[in-house]
GROMACS .gro file of C-alpha atoms in nm:
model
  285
    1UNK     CA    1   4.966  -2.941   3.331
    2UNK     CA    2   5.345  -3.054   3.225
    3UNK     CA    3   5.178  -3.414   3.224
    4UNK     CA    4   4.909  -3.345   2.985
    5UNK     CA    5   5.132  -3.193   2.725
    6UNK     CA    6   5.424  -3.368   2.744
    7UNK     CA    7   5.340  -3.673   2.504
    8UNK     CA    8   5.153  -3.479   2.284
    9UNK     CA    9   5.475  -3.451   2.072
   10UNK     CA   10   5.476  -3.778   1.994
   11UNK     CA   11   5.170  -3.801   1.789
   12UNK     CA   12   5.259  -3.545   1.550
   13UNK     CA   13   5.570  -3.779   1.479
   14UNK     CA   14   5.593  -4.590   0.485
   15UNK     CA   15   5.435  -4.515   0.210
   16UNK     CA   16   5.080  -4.528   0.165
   17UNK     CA   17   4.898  -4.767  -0.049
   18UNK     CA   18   4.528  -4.784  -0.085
   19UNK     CA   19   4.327  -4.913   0.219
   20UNK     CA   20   4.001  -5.043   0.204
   21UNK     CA   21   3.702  -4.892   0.448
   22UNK     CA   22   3.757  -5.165   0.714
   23UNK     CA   23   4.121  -5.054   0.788
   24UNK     CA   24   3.950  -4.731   0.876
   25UNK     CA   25   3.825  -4.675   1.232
   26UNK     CA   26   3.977  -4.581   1.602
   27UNK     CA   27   3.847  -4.839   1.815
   28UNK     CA   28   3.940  -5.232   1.728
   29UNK     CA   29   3.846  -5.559   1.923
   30UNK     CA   30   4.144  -5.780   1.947
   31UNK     CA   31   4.120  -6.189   1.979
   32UNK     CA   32   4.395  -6.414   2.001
   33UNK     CA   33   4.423  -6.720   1.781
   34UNK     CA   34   4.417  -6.934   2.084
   35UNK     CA   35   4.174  -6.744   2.296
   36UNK     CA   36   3.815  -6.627   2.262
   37UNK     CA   37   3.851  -6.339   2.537
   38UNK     CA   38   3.862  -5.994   2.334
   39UNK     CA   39   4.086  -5.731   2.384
   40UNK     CA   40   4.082  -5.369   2.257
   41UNK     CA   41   4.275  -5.131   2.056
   42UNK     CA   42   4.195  -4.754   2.109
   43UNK     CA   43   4.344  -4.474   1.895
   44UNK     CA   44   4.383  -4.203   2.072
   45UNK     CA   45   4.480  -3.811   2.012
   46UNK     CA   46   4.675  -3.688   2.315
   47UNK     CA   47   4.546  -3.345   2.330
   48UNK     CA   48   4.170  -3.225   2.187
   49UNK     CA   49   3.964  -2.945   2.238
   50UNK     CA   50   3.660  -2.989   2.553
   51UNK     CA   51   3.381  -2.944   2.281
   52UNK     CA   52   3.535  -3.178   2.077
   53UNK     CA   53   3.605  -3.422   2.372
   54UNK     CA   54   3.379  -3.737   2.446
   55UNK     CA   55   3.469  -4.084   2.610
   56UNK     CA   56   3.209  -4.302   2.396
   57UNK     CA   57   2.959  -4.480   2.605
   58UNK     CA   58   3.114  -4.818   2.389
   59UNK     CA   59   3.474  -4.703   2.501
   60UNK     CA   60   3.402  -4.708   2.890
   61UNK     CA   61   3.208  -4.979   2.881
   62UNK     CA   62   3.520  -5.228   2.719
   63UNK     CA   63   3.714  -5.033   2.963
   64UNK     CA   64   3.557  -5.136   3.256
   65UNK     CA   65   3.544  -5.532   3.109
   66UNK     CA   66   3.917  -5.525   3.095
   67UNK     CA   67   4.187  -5.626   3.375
   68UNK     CA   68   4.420  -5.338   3.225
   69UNK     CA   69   4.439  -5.061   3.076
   70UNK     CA   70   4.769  -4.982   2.879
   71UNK     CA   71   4.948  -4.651   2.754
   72UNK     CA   72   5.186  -4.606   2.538
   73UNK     CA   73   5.362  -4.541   2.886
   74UNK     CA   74   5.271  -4.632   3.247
   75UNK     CA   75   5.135  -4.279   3.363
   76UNK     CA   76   5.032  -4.450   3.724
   77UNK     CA   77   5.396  -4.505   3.794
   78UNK     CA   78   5.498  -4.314   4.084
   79UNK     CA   79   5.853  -4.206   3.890
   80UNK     CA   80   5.698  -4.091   3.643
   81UNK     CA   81   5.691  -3.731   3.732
   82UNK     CA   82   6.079  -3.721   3.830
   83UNK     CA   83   6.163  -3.896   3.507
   84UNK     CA   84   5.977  -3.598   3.298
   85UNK     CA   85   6.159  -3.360   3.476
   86UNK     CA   86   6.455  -3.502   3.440
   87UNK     CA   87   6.436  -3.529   3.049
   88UNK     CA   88   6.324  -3.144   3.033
   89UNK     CA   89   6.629  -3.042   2.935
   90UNK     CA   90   6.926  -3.077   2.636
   91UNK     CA   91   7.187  -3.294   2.792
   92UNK     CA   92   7.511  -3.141   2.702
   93UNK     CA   93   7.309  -2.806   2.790
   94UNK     CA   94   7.283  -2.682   2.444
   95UNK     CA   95   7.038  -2.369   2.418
   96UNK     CA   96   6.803  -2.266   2.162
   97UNK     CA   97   7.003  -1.975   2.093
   98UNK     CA   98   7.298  -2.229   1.963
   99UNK     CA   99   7.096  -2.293   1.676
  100UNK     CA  100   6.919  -1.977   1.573
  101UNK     CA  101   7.020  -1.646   1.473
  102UNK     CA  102   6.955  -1.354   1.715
  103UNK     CA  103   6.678  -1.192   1.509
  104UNK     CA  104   6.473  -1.516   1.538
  105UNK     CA  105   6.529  -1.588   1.920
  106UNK     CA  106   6.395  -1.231   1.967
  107UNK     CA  107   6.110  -1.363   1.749
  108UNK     CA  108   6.049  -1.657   1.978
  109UNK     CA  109   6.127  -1.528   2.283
  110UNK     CA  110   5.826  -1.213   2.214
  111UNK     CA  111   5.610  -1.477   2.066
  112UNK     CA  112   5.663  -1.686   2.389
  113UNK     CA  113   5.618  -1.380   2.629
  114UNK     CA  114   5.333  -1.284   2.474
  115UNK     CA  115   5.147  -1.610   2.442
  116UNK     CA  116   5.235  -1.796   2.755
  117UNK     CA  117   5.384  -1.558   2.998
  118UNK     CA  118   5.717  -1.693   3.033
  119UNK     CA  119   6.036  -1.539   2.971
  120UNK     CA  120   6.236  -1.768   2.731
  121UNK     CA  121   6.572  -1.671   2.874
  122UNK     CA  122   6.498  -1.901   3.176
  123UNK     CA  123   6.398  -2.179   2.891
  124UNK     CA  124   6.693  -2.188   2.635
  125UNK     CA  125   6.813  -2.523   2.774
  126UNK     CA  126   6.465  -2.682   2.702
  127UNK     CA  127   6.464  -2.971   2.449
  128UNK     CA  128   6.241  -2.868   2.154
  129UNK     CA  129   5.955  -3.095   2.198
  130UNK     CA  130   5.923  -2.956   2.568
  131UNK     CA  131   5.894  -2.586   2.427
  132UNK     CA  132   5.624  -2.681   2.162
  133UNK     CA  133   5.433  -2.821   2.413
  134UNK     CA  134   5.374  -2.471   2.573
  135UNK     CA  135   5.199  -2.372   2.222
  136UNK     CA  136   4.916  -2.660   2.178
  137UNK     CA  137   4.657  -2.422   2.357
  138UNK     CA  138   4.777  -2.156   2.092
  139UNK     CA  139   4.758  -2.423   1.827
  140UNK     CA  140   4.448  -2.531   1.930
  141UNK     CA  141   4.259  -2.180   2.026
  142UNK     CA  142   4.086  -2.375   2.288
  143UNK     CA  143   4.043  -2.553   2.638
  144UNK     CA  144   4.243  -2.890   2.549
  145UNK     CA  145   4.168  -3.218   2.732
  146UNK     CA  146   4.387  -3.515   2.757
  147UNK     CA  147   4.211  -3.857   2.644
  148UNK     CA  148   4.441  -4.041   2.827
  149UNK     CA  149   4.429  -3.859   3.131
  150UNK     CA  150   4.037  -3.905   3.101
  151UNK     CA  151   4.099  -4.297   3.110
  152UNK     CA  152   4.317  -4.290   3.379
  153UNK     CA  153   4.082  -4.189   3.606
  154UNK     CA  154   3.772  -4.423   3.426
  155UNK     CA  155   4.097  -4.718   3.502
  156UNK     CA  156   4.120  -4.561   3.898
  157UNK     CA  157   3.760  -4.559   3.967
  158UNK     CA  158   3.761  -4.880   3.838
  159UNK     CA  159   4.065  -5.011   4.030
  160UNK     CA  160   4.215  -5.107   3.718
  161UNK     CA  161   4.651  -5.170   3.657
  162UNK     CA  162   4.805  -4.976   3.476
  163UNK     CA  163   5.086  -5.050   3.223
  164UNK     CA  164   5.305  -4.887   2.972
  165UNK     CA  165   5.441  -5.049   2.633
  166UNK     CA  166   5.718  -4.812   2.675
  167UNK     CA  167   5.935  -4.588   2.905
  168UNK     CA  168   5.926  -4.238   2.929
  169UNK     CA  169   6.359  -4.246   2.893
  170UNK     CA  170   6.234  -4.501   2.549
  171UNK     CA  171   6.053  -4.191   2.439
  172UNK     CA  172   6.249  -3.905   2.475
  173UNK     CA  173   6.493  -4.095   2.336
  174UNK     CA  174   6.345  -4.073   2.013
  175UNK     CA  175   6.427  -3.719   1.954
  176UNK     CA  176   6.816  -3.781   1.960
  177UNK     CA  177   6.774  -3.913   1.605
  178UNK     CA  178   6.696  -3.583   1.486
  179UNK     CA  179   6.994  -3.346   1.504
  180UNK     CA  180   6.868  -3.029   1.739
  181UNK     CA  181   6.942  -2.756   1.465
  182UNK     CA  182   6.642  -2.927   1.345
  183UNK     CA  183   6.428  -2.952   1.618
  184UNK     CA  184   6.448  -2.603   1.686
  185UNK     CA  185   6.460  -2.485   1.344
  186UNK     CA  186   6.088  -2.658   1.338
  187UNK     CA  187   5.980  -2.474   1.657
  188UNK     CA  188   6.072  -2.134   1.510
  189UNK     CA  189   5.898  -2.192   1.189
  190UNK     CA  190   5.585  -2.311   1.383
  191UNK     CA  191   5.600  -1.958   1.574
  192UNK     CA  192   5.666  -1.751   1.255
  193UNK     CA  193   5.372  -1.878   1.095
  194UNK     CA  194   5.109  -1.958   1.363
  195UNK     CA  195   4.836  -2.008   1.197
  196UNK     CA  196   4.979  -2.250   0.892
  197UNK     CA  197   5.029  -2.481   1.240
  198UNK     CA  198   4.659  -2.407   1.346
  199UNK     CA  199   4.500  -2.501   1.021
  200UNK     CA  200   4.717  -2.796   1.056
  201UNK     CA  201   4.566  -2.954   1.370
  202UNK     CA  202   4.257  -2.900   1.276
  203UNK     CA  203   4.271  -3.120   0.998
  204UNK     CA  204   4.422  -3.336   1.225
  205UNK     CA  205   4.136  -3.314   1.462
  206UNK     CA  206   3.876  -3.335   1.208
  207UNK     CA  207   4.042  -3.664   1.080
  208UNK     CA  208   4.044  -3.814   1.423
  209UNK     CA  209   3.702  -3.726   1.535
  210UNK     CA  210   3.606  -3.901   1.182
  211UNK     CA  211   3.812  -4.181   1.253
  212UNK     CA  212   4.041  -4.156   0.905
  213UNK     CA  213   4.318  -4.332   1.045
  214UNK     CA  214   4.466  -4.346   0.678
  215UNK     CA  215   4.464  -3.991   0.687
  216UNK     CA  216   4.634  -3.930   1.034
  217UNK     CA  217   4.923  -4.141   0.866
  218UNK     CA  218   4.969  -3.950   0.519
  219UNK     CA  219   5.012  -3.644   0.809
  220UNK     CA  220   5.247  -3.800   0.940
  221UNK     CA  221   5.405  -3.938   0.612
  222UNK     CA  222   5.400  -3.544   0.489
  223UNK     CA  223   5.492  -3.363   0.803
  224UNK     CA  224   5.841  -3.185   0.704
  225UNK     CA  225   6.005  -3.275   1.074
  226UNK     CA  226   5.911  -3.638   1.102
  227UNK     CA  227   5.880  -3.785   0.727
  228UNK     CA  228   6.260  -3.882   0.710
  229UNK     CA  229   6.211  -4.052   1.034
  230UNK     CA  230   5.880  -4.245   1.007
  231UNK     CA  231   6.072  -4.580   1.105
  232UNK     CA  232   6.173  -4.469   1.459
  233UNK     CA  233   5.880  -4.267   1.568
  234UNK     CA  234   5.590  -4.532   1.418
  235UNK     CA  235   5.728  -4.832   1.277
  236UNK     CA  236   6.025  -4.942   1.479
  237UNK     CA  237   5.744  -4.861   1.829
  238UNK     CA  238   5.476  -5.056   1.650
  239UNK     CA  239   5.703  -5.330   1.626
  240UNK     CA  240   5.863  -5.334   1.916
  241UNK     CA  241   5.499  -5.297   2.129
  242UNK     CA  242   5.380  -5.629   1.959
  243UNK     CA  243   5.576  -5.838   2.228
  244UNK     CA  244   5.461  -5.699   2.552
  245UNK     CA  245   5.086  -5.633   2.423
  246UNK     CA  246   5.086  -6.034   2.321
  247UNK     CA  247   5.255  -6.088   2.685
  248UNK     CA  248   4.955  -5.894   2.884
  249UNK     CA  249   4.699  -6.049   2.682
  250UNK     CA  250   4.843  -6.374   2.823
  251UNK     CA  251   4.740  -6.267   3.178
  252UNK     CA  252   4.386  -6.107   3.118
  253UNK     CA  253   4.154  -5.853   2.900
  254UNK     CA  254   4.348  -5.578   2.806
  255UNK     CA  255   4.295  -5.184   2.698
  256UNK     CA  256   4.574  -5.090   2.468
  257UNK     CA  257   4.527  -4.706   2.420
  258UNK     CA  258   4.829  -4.539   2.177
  259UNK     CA  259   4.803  -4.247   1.945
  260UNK     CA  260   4.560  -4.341   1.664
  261UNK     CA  261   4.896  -4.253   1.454
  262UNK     CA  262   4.998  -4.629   1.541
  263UNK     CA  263   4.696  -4.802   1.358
  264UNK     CA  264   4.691  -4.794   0.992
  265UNK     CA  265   4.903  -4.914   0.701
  266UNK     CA  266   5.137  -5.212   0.649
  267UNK     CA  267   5.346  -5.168   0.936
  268UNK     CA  268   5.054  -4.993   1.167
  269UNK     CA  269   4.893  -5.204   1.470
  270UNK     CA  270   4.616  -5.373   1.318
  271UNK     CA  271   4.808  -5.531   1.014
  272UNK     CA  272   5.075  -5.643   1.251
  273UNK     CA  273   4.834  -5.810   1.508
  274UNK     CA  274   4.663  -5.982   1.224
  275UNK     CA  275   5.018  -6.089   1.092
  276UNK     CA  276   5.069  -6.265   1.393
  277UNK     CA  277   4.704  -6.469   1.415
  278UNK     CA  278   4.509  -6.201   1.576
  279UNK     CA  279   4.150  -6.123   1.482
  280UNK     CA  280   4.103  -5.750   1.516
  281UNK     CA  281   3.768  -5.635   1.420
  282UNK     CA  282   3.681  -5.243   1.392
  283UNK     CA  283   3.360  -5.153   1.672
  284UNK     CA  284   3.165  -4.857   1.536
  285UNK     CA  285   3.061  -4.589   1.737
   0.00000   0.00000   0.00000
């Protein structure tokens, strides 16, 4: 369950200009400028509701042409598991009760009781991103799936490799930019008002399962945690992913699957691939 959650934080991590209609769209064919053997580009959303969920007859089908399919991290790697568990945690042991008053722990720690079971007192050394991933089902008033968890298996049954553009230590990571006063000052604003945070991901949701990649950006761009650090969540990844996604192509057909966060604008996926000779072509559902 830890596994399913875990990364979900990272999609709700430059200014926009205006797009036209092709740079809209989830799913992108990918040819090299010195090859004529397509790979693909999936957007993904790392948690959705079951009624919402569906693995597009078009999306298996490119999966089971290509030699790999690749996460944002390798989730087939046996170390994966002790890695997450070893990042659960502050590092210095700060607690969440460093940073907020007592009236608002009491606040998170009913909120938590009621809503998950757990007593928080046996979470305050929790990093922030691990205790908002105990409220997506609240978020989300639903069964969730994983979409990347549903392509691992399509890649197993297919006895496909699995790779990762990044580590899970690369990832976590990522939050030490943002000072932990922050972080959890974010977590108890998403508990005092619940449902501001519900309305949110739906219109995330709703954008995804319309494919407005545009949109899932200017969320991004707006969101009050993340907008001052748009460069190391997004841009600094996107950039830094171009090398080893060129690298695998090299070798064979590849599945690139990364939160559809990653795709649009100047510095997004597509743009960059077609900076560096890449066609990339939207496929339609």
């Amino acid at each position: 369950m830890l596994k399913k959650y875990f990364f979900t934080c990272l999609f709700f991590l430059g200014s926009i200009s205006a797009f036209g209609q092709e740079e809209e769209g989830v799913f992108w064919e990918i040819i090299g400028p010195d090859s004529s053997t397509p790979s693909y580009l999936f957007g993904t959303i790392h948690l959705i509701c079951q009624e919402d969920f569906v693995i597009n007859d078009k999306i298996a089908d490119k999966l089971k042409r290509a030699d790999y399919l690749v996460l944002e991290i390798d989730m087939d790697d046996p170390q994966l598991q002790v890695a997450m568990q070893q990042n659960l945690y502050n590092k210095e042991g700060q607690k969440i009760s460093d940073f907020l008053s007592e009236e608002a722990y009491h606040t998170v720690h009913t909120f938590i009781k009621e809503r998950t079971g757990m007593d928080m007192d046996m979470l305050k050394e929790m990093r922030p991103m691990v205790l908002m991933s105990l409220l997506y089902n609240n978020l989300l008033e639903c069964e969730t799936m994983s979409l990347e968890m549903e392509l691992m298996s399509l890649a197993n049954t297919g006895n496909k490799e699995v790779l990762g553009l990044e580590t899970v230590e690369d990832q976590m990571s990522l939050f030490d930019h943002i000072p932990l006063s922050k972080q959890y000052e974010s977590f108890y604003a998403y508990i005092k008002d619940i449902e501001k945070g519900q309305d949110e991901f739906r219109e995330l949701i709703n954008a995804y399962k319309e494919e407005k990649i545009v949109d899932l950006l200017q969320m991004v761009a707006e969101s009050p945690e993340y907008k001052d650090y748009q460069d190391v969540f997004l841009y600094e990844r996107n950039q830094n992913w171009l090398k080893p996604m060129k690298r695998i192509m090299k070798n064979g057909q590849a599945f690139f699957a990364v939160g559809a966060g990653h795709l649009a604008g100047p510095k997004g996926l597509i743009q960059l691939l077609k900076s560096q000779g890449f066609t990339v072509k939207r496929i339609d559902f």
